[in-house]
Coordinates of C-alpha atoms and ligand atoms in Angstrom, one line a residue:
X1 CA 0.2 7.6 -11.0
X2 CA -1.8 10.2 -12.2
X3 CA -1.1 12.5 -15.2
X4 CA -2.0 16.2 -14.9
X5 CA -3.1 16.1 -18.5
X6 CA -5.2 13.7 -18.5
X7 CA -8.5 13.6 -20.2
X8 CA -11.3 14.8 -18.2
X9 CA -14.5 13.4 -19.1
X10 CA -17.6 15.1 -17.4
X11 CA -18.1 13.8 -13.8
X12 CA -21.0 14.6 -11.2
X13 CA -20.2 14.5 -7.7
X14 CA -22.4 12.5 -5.7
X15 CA -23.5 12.0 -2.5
X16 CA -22.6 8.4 -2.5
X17 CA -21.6 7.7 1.4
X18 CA -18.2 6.5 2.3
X19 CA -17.0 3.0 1.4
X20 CA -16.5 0.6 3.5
X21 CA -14.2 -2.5 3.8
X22 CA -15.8 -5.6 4.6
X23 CA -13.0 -7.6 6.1
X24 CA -13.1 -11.3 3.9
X25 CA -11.8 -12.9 0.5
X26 CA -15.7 -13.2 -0.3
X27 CA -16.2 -8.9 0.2
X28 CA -12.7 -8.6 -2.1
X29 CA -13.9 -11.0 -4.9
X30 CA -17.5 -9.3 -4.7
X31 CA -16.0 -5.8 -4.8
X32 CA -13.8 -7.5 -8.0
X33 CA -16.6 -8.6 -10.2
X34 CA -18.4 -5.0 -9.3
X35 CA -15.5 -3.2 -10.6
X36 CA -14.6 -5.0 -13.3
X37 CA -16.9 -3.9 -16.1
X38 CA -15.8 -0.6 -15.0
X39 CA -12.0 -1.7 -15.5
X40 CA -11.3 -0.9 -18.9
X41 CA -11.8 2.8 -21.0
X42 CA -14.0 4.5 -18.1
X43 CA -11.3 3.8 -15.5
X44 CA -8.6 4.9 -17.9
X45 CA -10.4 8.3 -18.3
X46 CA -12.1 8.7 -15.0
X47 CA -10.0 7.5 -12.3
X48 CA -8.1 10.5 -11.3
X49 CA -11.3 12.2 -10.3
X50 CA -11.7 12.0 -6.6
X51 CA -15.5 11.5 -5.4
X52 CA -17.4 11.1 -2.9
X53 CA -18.0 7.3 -2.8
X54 CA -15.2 6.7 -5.1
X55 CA -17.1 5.8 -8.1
X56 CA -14.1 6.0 -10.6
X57 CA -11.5 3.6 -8.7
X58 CA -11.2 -0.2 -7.7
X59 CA -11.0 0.8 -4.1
X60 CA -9.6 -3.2 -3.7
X61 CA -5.9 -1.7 -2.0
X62 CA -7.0 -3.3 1.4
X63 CA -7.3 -6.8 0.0
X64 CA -4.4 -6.0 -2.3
X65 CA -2.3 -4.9 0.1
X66 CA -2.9 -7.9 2.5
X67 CA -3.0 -10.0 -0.6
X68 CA -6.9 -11.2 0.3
X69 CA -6.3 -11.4 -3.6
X70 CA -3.4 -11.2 -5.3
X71 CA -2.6 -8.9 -8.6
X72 CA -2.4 -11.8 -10.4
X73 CA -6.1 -12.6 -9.9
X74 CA -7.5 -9.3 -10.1
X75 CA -5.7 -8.6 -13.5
X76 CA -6.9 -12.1 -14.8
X77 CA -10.4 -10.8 -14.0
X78 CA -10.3 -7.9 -15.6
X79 CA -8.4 -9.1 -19.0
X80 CA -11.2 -11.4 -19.4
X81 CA -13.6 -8.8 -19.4
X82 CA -11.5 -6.0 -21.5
X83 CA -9.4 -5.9 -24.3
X84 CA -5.4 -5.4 -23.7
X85 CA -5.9 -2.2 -25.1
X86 CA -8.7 -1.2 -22.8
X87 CA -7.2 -2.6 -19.8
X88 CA -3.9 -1.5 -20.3
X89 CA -4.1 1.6 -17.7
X90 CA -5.2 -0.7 -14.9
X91 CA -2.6 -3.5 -14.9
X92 CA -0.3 -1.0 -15.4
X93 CA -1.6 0.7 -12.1
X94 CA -1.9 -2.5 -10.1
X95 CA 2.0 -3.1 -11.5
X96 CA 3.0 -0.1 -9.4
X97 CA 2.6 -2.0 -6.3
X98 CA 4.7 -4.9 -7.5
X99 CA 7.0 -2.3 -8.6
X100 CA 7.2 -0.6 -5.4
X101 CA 7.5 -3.8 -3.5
X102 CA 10.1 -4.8 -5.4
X103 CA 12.1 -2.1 -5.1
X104 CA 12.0 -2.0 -1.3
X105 CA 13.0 -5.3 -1.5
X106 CA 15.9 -5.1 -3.3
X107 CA 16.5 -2.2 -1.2
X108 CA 15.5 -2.9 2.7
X109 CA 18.0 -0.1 3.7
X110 CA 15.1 2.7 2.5
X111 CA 12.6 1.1 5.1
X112 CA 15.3 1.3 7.9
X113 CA 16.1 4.8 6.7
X114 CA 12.6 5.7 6.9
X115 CA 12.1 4.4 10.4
X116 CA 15.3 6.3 11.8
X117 CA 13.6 9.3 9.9
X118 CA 10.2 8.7 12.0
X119 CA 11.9 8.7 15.5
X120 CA 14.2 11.9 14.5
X121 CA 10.6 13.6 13.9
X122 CA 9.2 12.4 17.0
X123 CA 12.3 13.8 18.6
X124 CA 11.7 17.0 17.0
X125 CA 8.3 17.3 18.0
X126 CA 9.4 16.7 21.8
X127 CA 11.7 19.8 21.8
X128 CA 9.8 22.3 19.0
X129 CA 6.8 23.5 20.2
X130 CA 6.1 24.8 16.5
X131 CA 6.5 22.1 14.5
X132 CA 4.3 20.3 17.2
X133 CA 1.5 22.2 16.4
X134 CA 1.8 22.7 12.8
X135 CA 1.9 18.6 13.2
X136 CA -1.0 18.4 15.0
X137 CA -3.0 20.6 12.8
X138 CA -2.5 18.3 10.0
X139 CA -3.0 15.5 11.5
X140 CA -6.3 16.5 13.1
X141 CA -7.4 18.5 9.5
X142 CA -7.4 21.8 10.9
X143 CA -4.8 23.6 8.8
X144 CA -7.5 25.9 7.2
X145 CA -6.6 24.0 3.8
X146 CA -9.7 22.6 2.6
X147 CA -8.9 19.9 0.4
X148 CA -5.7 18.6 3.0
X149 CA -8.5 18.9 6.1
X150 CA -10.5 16.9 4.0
X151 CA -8.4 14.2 3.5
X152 CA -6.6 13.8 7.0
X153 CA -10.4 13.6 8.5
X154 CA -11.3 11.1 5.3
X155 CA -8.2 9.0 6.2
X156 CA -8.9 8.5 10.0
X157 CA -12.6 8.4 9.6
X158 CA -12.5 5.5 6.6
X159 CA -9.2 4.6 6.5
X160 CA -9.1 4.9 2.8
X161 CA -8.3 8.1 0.8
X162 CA -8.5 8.2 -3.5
X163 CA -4.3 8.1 -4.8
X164 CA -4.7 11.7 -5.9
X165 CA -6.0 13.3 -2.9
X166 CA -2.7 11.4 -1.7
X167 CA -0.7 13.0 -3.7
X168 CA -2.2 16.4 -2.7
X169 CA -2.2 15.6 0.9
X170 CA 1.7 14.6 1.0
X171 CA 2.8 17.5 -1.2
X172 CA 0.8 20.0 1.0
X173 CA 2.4 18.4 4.0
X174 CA 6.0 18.3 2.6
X175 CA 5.8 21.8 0.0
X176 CA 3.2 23.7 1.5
X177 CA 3.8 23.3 5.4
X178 CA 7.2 22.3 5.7
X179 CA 6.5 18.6 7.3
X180 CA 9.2 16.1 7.8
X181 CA 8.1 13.9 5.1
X182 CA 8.3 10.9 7.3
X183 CA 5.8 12.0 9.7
X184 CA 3.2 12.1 6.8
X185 CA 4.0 8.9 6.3
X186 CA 3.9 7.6 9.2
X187 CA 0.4 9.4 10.1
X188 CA -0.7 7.6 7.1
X189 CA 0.4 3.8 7.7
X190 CA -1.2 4.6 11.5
X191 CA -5.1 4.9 9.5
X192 CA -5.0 3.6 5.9
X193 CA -6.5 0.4 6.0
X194 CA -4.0 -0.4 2.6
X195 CA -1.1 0.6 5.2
X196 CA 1.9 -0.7 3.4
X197 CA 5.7 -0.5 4.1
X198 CA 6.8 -0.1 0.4
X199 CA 3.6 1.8 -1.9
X200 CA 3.4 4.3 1.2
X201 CA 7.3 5.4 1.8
X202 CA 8.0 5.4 -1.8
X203 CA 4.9 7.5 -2.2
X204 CA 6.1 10.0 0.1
X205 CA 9.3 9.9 -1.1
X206 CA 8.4 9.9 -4.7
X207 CA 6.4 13.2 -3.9
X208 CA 9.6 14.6 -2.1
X209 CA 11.8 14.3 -5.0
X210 CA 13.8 11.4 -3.3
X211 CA 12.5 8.5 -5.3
X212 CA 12.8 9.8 -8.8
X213 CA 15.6 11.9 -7.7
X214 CA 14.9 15.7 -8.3
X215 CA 11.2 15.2 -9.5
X216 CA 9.0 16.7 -7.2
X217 CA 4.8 16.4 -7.4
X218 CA 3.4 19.9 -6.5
X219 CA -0.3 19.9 -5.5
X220 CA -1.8 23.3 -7.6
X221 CA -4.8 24.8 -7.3
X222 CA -6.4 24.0 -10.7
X223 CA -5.9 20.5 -10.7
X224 CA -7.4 19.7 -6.9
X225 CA -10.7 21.5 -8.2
X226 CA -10.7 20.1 -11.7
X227 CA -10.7 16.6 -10.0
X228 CA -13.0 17.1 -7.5
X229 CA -15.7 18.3 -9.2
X230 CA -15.3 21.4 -8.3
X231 CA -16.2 21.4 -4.4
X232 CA -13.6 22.8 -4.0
X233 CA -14.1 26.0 -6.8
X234 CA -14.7 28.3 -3.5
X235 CA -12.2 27.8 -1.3
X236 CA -9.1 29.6 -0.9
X237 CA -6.1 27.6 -2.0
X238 CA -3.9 30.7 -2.4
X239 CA -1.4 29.1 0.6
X240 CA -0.7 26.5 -1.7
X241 CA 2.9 26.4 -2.5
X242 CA 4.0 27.5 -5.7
X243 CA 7.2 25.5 -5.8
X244 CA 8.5 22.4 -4.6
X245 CA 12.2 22.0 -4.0
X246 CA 12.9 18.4 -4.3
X247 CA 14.7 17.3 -1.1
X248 CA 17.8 15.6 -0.7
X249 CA 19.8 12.5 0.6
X250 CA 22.8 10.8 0.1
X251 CA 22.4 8.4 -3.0
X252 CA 20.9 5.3 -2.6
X253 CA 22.7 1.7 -2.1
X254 CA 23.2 -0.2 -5.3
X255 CA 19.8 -2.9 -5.2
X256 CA 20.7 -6.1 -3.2
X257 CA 20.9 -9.8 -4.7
X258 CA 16.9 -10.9 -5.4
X259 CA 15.8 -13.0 -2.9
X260 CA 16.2 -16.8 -3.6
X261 CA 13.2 -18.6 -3.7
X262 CA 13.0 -21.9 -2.4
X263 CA 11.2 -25.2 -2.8
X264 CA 8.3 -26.7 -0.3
X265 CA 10.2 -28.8 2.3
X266 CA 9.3 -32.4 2.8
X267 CA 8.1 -34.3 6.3
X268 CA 5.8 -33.0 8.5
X269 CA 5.4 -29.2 8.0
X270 CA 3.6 -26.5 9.9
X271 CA 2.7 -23.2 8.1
X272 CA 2.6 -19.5 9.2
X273 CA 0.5 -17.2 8.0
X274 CA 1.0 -13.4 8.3
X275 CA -0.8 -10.3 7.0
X276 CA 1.4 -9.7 4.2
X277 CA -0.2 -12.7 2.5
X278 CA -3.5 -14.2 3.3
X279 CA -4.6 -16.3 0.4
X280 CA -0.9 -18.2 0.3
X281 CA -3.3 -21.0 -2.4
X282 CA 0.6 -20.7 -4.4
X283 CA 1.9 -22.7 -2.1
X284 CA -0.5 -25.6 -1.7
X285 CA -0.4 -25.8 -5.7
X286 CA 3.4 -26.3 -5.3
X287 CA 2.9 -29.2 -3.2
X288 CA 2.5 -27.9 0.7
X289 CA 0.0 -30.4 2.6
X290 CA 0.8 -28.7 6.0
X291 CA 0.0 -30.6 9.6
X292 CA -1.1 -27.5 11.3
X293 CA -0.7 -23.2 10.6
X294 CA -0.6 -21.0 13.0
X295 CA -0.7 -16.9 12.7
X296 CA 1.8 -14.1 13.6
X297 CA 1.1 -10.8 13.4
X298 CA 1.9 -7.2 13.8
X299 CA -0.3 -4.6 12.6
X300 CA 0.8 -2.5 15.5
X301 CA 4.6 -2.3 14.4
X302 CA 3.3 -0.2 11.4
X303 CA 4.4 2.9 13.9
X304 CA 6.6 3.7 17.1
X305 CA 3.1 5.6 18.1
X306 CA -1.0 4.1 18.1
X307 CA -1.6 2.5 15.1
X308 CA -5.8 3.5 15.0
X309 CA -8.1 0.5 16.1
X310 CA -10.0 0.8 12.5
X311 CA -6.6 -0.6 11.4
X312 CA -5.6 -3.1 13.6
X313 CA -9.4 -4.5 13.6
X314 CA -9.6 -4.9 10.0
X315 CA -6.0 -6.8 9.8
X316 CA -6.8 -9.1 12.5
X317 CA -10.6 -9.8 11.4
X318 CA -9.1 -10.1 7.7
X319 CA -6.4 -12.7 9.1
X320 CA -9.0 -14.7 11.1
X321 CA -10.8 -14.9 7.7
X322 CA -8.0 -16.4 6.1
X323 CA -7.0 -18.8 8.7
X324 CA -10.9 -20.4 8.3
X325 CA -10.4 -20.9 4.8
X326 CA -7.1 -23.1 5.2
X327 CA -7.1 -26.5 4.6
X328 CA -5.6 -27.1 8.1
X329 CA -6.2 -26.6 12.0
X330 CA -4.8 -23.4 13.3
X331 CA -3.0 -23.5 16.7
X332 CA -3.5 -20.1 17.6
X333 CA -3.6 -16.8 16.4
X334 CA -0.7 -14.1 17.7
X335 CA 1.5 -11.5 17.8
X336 CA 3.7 -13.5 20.2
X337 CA 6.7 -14.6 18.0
X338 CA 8.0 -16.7 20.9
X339 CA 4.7 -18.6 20.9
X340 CA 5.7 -19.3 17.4
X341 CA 8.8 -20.7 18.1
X342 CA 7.6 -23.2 20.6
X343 CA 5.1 -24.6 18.1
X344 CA 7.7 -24.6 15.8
X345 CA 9.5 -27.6 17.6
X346 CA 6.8 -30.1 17.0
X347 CA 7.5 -29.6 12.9
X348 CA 10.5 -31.3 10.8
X349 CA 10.1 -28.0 8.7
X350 CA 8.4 -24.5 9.0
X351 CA 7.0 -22.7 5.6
X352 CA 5.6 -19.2 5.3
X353 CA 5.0 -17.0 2.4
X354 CA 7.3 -14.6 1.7
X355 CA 6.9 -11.7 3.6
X356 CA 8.5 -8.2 2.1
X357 CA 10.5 -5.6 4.0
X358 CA 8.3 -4.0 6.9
X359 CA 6.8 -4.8 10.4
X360 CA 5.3 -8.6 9.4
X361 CA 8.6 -9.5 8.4
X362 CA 10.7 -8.2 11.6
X363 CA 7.9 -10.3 13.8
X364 CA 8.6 -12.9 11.4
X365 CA 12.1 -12.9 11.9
X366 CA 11.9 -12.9 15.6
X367 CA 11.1 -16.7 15.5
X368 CA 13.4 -18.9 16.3
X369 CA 13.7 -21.5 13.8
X370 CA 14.6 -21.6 10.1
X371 CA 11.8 -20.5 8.1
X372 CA 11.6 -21.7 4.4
X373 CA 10.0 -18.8 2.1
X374 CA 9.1 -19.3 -1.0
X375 CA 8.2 -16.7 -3.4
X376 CA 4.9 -16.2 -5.6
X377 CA 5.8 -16.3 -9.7
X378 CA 4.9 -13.1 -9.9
X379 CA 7.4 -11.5 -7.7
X380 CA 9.8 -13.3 -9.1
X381 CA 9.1 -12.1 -12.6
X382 CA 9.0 -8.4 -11.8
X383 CA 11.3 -7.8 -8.7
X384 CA 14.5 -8.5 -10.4
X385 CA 13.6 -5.8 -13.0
X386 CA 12.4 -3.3 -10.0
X387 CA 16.1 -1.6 -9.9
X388 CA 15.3 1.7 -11.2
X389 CA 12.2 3.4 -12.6
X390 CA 8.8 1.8 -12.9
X391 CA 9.2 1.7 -16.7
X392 CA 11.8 -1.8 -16.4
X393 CA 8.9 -3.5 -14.6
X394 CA 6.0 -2.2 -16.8
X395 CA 8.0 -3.7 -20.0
X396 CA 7.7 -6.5 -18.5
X397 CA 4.3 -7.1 -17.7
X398 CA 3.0 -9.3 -20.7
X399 CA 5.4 -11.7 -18.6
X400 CA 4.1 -11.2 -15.3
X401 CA 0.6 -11.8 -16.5
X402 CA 2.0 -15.4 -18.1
X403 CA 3.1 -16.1 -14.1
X404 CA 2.1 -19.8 -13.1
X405 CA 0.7 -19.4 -9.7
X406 CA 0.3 -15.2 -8.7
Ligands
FAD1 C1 1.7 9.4 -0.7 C2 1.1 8.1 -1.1 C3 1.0 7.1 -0.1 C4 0.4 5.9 -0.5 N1 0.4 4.9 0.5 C5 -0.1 3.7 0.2 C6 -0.2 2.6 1.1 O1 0.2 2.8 2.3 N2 -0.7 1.4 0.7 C7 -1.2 1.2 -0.5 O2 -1.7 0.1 -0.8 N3 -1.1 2.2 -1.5 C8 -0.6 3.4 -1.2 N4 -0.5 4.4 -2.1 C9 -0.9 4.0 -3.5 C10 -2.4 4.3 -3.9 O3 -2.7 5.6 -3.5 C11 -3.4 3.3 -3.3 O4 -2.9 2.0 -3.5 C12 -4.7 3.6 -4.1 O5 -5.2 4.8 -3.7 C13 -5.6 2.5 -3.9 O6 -6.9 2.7 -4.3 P1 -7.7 1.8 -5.3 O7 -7.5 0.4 -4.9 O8 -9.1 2.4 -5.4 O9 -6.8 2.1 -6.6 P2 -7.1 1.9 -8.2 O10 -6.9 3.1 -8.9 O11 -8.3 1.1 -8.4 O12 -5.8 1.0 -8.5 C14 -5.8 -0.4 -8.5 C15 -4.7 -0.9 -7.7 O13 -3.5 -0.5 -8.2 C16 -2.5 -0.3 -7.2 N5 -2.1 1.1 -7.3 C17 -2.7 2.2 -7.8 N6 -2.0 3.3 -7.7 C18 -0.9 3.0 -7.1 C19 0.2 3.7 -6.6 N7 0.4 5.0 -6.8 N8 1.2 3.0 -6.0 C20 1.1 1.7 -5.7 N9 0.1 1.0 -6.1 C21 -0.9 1.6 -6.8 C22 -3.2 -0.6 -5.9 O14 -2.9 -1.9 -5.6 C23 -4.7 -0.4 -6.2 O15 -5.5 -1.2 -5.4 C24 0.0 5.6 -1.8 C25 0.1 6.7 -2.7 C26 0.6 7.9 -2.4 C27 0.7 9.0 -3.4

């Protein structure tokens, strides 16, 4: 997360063109060893700055997300490049998605909240013609705000946006035009290519006040043009608003039990993969020699409404990527989770990697047959810890980085 006082180092926009996001373990590792001498001290200073091209940031939260490579690898990488010291900042940031994961995790309730909050909006915007249009607006970047247009037309043009412009964007939409916070997110999961159940809703919430309860994030003025470098000096950000009011819920349920893990099963065992893991090497090195995989998917239960094509093109071309590299045929590749169950009857046992709260789980769970789950090391290190605040897990990430297999 960023800090409004951090350092800032001289930067010069550029007129580097949009990134794009190669959809295969080969363009994640390659975008890895690019970034990585840039891992240490410069990203530590530099990576709030949000330019064109993204010069100062990993821009890796596709793979991550969809686990093309895992945090495990991509903090190895860069601790053999850097000192712990020099590092530090960015396994701490790639912690935050392990710490929002597990949090969701031991709190699924959030996830269903969040969805009932979606359809309430959509509701909303069938019977108020205001909030329609005021909805519209921001999702099609015609507010008149500069920096928010910017980054609703970034986000469903690329499907990426820089974490700061994020945070502008979702505290505009929540403090400055008086959005149902849910909608945001949702308009969000329909175009970022890093789409994901648990960073994105406790994003928006954290920017509401609802995550750290009370503590808001309000977008200013200064800060957007001090981190942009300055294209944005001209334009009037006087709408801005001055205050955010954090909102408010009913507390949250105490965190569930941590999911158990469980061993590989023995006999002759088929594999799922799903999005939510796509380079599941853990569980061959526990042991899994599977007969056959096959591939369920979802993309398109990231929202009630159109998730964009950019989306669900990357996730399946990502997924047939990974089902090449397994060590096994692959029966077929669907969204169909009662295809899945009738494969699943030639099989004494059924394994997948363990899939977190969100849309590849509920397909997941639509099969019908017992599916054994086991959990990477590193989940299992940091989730029981991911109760409260981030700072539980982060205390605990010279143990995470000791995890056996990611
Ligand atoms: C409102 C809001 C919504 C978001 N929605 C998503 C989402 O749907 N999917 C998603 O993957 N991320 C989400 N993020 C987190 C973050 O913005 C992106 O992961 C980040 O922009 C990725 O860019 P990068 O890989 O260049 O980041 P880098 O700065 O290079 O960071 C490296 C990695 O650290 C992790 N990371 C960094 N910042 C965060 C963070 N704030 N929260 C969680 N993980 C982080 C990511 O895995 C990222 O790839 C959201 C943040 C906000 C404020």
């Amino acid at each position: 997360m960023p800090e409004d006082h951090a350092p800032a180092p001289p930067v010069a926009a550029t007129d580097t063109p949009d990134r794009d996001f190669p959809p295969s373990r080969d363009a994640a590792l390659a975008r890895l060893a690019e970034f990585v001498p840039h891992a240490g001290r410069d990203y530590a200073g530099r990576r709030n700055h949000d330019l064109p091209g993204h010069p100062h940031v990993s821009v890796l939260s596709p793979y991550l997300r969809h686990r093309v490579i895992s945090e495990a690898e991509v903090c190895a990488a860069v601790l053999e490049r850097h000192a712990k010291s020099a590092a530090e900042k960015y396994v701490q940031e790639v912690v935050w998605r392990t710490y929002f994961k597990g949090w969701m995790e031991r709190r699924p309730g959030t996830w269903d909240a969040y969805l009932r909050g979606v359809a309430k909006g959509r509701d909303r915007l069938a019977t108020e013609g205001g909030l329609r249009r005021g909805w519209e607006a921001a999702c099609e970047g015609e507010t008149g705000i500069a920096p928010f247009d910017d980054g609703a037309k970034e986000l469903v043009r690329t499907g990426y946006v820089h974490n700061h412009a994020r945070m502008w964007f979702a505290s505009v939409w929540i403090h400055t035009l008086g959005l149902p916070w849910e909608l945001g997110a949702d308009f969000f999961l329909r175009h970022l290519l890093d789409g994901d159940p648990a960073s994105n809703t406790l994003g928006w919430r954290w920017v509401a006040g609802l995550h750290t309860r009370g503590k808001t994030y309000l977008a200013r003025p200064g800060n957007i043009r001090r981190y942009t470098g300055e294209r944005y000096a001209e334009a009037d950000l006087s709408r801005l608003s001055k205050e955010a009011p954090a909102l408010e819920e009913p507390a949250p349920a105490a965190p569930s039990d941590m999911p158990g893990d469980a061993p590989i099963p023995k006999g002759r065992v088929g594999l799922i993969l799903h999005e939510d893991d796509l380079h599941p090497a853990y569980l061959m090195a526990r042991g899994l020699e599977a007969a056959e995989a096959m591939v369920l998917l979802n993309p398109e239960g990231r929202s009630p409404l159109e998730v964009a094509r950019k989306v669900r093109d990357f996730t399946d071309a990502l997924t047939a990527d990974a089902a090449d590299r397994l060590p096994c045929d692959v029966a077929a590749i669907t969204r169909d989770p009662a295809e899945v169950s009738a494969w699943a009857k030639g099989f004494d046992a059924v394994v997948a990697p363990y899939a977190p709260v969100g849309p590849g789980r509920a397909v997941l769970d639509r099969v019908e047959t017992e599916i054994v789950r086991p959990i990477r090391d590193w989940d299992l290190a940091a989730w029981p810890h991911a109760t409260a605040g981030y700072f539980k897990v982060k205390a605990k990430i010279p143990a995470l980085l000791e995890a056996a297999d990611g």
